[in-house]
PDB file of C-alpha atoms in Angstrom:
ATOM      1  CA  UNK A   1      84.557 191.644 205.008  1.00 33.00           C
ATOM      2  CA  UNK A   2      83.356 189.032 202.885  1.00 30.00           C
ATOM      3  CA  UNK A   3      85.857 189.434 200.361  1.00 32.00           C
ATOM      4  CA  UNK A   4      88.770 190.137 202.553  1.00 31.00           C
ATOM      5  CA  UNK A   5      91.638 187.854 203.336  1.00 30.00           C
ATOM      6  CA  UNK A   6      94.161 189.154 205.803  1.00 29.00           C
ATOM      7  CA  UNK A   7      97.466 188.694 204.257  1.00 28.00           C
ATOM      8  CA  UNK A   8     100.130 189.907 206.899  1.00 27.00           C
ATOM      9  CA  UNK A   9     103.619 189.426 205.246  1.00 28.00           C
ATOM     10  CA  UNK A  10     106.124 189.328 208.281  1.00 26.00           C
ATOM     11  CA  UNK A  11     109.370 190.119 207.776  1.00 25.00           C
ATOM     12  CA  UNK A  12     112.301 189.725 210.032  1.00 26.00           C
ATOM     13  CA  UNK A  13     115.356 191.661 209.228  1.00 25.00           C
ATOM     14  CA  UNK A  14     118.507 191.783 211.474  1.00 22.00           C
ATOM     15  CA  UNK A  15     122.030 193.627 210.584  1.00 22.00           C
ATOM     16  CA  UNK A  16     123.867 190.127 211.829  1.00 23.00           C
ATOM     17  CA  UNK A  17     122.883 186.460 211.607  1.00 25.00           C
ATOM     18  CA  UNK A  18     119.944 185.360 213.384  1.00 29.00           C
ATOM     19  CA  UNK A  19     122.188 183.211 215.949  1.00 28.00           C
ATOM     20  CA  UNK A  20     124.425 186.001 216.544  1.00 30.00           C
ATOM     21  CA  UNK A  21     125.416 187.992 219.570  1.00 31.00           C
ATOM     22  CA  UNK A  22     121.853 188.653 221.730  1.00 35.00           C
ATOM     23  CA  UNK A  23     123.379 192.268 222.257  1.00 32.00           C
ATOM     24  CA  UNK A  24     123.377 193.357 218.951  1.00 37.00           C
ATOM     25  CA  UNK A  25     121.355 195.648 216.724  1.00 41.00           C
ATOM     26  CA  UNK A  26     118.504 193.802 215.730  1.00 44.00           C
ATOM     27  CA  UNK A  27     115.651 195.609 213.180  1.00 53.00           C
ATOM     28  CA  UNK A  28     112.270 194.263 211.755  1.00 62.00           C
ATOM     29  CA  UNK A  29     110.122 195.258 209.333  1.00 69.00           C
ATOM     30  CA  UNK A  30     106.653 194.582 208.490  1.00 76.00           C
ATOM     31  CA  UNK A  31     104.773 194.512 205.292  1.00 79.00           C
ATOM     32  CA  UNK A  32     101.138 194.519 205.531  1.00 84.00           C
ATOM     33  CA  UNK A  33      99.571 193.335 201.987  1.00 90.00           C
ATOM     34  CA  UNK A  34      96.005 192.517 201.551  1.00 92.00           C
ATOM     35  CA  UNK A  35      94.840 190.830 198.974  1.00 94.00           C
ATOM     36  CA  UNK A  36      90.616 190.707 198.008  1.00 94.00           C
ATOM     37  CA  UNK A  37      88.642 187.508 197.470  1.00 95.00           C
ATOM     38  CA  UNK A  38      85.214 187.004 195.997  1.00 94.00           C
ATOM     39  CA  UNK A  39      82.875 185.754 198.302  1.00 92.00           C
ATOM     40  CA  UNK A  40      83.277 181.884 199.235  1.00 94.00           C
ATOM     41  CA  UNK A  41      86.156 181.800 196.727  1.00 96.00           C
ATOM     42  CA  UNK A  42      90.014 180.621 197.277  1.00 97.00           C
ATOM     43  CA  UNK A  43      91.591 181.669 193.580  1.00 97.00           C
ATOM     44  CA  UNK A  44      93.105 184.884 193.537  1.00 96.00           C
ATOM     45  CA  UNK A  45      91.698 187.096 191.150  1.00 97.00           C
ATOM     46  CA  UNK A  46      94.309 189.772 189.984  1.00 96.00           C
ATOM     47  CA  UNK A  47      91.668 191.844 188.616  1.00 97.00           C
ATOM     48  CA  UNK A  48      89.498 192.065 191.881  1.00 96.00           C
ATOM     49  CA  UNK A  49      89.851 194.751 194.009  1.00 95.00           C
ATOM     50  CA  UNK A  50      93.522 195.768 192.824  1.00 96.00           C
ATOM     51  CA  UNK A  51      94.486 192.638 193.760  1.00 96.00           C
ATOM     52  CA  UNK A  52      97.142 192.521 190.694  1.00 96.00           C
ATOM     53  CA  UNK A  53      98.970 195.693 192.121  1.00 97.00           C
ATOM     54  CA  UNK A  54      98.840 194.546 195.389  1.00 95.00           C
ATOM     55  CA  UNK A  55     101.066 191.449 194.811  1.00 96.00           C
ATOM     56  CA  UNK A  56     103.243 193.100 192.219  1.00 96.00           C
ATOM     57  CA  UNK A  57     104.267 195.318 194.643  1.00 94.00           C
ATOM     58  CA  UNK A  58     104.765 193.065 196.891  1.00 92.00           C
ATOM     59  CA  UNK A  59     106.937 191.038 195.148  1.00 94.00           C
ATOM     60  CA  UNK A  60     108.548 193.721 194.010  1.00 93.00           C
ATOM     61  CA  UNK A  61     109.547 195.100 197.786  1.00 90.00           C
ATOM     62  CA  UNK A  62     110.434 191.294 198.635  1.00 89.00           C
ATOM     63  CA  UNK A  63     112.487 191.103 195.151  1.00 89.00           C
ATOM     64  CA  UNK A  64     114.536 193.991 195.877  1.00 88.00           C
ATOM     65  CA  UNK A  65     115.267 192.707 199.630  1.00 85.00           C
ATOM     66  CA  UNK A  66     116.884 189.619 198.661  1.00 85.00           C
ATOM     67  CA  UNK A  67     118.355 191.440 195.748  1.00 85.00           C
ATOM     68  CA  UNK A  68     120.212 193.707 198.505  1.00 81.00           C
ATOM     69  CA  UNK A  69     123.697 193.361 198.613  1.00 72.00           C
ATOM     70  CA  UNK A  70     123.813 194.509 202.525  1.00 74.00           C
ATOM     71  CA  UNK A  71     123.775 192.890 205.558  1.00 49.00           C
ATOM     72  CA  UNK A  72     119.527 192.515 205.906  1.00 65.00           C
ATOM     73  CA  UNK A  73     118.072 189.684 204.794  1.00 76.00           C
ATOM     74  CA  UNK A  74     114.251 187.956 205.139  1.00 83.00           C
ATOM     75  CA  UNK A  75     113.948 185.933 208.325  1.00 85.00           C
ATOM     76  CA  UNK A  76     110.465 184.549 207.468  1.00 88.00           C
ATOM     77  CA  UNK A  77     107.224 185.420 205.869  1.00 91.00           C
ATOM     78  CA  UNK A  78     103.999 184.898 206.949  1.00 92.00           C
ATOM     79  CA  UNK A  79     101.028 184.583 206.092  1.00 93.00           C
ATOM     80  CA  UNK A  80      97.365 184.935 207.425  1.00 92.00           C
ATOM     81  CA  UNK A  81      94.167 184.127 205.595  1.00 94.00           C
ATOM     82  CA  UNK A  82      91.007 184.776 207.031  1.00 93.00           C
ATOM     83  CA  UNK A  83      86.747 184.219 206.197  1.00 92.00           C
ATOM     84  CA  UNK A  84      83.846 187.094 207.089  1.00 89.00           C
ATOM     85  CA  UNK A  85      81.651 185.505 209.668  1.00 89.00           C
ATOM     86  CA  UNK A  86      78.935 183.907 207.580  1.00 87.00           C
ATOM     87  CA  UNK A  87      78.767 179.917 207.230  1.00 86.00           C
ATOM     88  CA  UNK A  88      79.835 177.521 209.648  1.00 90.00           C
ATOM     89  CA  UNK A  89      82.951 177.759 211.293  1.00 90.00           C
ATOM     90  CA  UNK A  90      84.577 174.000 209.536  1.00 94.00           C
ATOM     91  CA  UNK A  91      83.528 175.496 206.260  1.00 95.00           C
ATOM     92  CA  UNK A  92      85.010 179.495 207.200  1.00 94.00           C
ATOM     93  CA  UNK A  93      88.607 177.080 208.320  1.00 96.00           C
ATOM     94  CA  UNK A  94      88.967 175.085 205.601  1.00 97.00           C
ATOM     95  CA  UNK A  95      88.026 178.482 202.869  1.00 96.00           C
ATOM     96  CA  UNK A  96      90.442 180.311 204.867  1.00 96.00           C
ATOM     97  CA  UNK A  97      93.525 177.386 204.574  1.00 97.00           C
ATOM     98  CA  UNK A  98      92.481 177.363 200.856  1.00 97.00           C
ATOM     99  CA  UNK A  99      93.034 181.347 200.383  1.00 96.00           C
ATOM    100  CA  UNK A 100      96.228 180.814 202.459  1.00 96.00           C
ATOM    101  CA  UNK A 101      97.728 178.365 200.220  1.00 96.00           C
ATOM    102  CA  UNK A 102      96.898 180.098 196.682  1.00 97.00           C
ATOM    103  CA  UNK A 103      98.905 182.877 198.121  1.00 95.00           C
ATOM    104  CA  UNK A 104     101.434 181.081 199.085  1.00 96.00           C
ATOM    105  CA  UNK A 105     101.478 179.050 195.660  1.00 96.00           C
ATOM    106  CA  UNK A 106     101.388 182.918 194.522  1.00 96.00           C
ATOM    107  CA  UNK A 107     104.543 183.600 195.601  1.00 94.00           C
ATOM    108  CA  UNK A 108     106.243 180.693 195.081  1.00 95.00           C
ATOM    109  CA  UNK A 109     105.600 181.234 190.693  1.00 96.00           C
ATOM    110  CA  UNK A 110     106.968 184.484 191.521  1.00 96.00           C
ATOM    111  CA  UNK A 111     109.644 184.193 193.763  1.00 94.00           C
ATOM    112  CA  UNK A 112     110.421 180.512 194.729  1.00 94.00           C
ATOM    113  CA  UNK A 113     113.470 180.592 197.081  1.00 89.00           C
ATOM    114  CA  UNK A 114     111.732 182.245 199.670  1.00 90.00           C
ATOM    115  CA  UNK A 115     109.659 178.958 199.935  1.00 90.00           C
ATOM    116  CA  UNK A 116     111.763 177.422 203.306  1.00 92.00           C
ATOM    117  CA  UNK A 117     110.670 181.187 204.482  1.00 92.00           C
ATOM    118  CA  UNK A 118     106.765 180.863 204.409  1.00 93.00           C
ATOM    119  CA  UNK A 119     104.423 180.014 206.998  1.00 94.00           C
ATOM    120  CA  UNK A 120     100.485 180.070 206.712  1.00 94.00           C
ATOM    121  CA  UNK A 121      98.058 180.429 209.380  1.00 94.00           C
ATOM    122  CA  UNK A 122      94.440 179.938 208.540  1.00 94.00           C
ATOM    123  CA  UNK A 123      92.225 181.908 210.909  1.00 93.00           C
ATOM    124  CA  UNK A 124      89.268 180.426 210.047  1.00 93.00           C
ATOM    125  CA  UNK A 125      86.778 183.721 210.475  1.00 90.00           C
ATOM    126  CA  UNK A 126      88.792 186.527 210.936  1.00 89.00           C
ATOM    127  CA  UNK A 127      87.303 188.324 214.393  1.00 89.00           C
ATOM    128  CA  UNK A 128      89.878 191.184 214.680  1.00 89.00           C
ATOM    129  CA  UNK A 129      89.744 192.078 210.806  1.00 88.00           C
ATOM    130  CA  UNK A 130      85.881 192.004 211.078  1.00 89.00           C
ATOM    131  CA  UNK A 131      85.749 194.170 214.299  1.00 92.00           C
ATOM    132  CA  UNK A 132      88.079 196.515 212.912  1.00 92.00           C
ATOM    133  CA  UNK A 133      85.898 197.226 209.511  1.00 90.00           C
ATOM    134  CA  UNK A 134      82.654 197.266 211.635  1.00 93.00           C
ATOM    135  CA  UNK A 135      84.255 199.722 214.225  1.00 95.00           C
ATOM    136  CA  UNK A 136      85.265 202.229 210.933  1.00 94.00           C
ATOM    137  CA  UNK A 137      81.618 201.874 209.180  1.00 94.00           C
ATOM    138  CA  UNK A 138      78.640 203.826 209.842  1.00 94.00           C
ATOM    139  CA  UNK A 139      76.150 200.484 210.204  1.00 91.00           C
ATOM    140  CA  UNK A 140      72.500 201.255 212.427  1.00 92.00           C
ATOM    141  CA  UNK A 141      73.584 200.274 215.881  1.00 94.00           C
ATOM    142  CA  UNK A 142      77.204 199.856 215.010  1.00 93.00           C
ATOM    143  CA  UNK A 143      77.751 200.362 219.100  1.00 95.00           C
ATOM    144  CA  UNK A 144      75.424 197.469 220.033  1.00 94.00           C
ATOM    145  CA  UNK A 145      77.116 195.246 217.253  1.00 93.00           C
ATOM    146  CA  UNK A 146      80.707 196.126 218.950  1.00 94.00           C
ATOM    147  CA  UNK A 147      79.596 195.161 221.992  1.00 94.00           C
ATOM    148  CA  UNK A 148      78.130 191.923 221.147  1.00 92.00           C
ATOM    149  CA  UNK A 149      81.181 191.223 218.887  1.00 90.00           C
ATOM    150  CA  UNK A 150      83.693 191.686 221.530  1.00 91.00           C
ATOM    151  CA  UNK A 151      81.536 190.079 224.522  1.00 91.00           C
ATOM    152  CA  UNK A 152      80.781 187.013 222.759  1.00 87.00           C
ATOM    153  CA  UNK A 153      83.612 184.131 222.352  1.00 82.00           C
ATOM    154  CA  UNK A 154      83.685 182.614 219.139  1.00 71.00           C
ATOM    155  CA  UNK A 155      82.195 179.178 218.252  1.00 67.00           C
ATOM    156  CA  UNK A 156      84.819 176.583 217.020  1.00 59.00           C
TER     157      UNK A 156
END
């Protein structure tokens, strides 16, 4: 977890303008692209972890959606950034808006006019990303470690 940052790319497709008739079609997709940081760091790394792959194809799917001569188009893109649990919770929020913004600056080299369609949300640690790998792992009293996880509110 340590190295992970949750990047959830968003993306909000419709077969009519966004303002249009409440009755029609409306369709959304989802891309879910994460991309690996070292521990404590905010520069992406596009040898670590595949990370180089990872946003290539990424930018490839996004290229090829604006490039798209039909009706969809990108509503909005956004993006989440987390931190594993470890340090304080100022220092996991401000690591985690840092990671946000160097992919966002990522994408903006690479494909600049979807810039008015990015969002960020730091999450500071990320709970639900760190539940999820702990629930898949084989850890000594992985059951006790759920529990607490989930019974216990987080400290801001």
């Amino acid at each position: 977890m340590r190295r992970i940052v949750l990047l959830l790319v968003t993306l909000a497709a419709s077969y009519l303008a966004v303002y249009g008739n409440v009755t029609e079609a409306v369709t959304s997709d989802s891309l879910d692209v994460r991309v690996y940081f070292r521990q404590g760091a905010s520069n992406i790394d596009l040898d670590f972890n595949d990370n180089g792959a990872r946003i290539d194809s990424l930018v490839q799917r996004l290229k090829a959606m604006i490039d798209d001569s039909t009706a969809r188009r990108i509503e909005r893109i956004r993006l989440f950034a987390g931190a594993s649990p470890e340090g304080s919770s100022i220092r996991n929020k401000e690591l985690s808006e840092r990671r946000a913004l160097a992919i966002q600056a990522c994408l903006h080299e690479r494909i600049p006019q979807v810039d008015s369609l990015v969002t960020v949300e730091a999450l500071g640690v990320d709970w639900e990303r760190f539940i999820a790998m702990v629930e898949t792992s084989d850890v000594p009293y992985r059951a006790d470690v759920l529990r607490i996880l989930v019974s216990t509110p987080p400290i801001n």
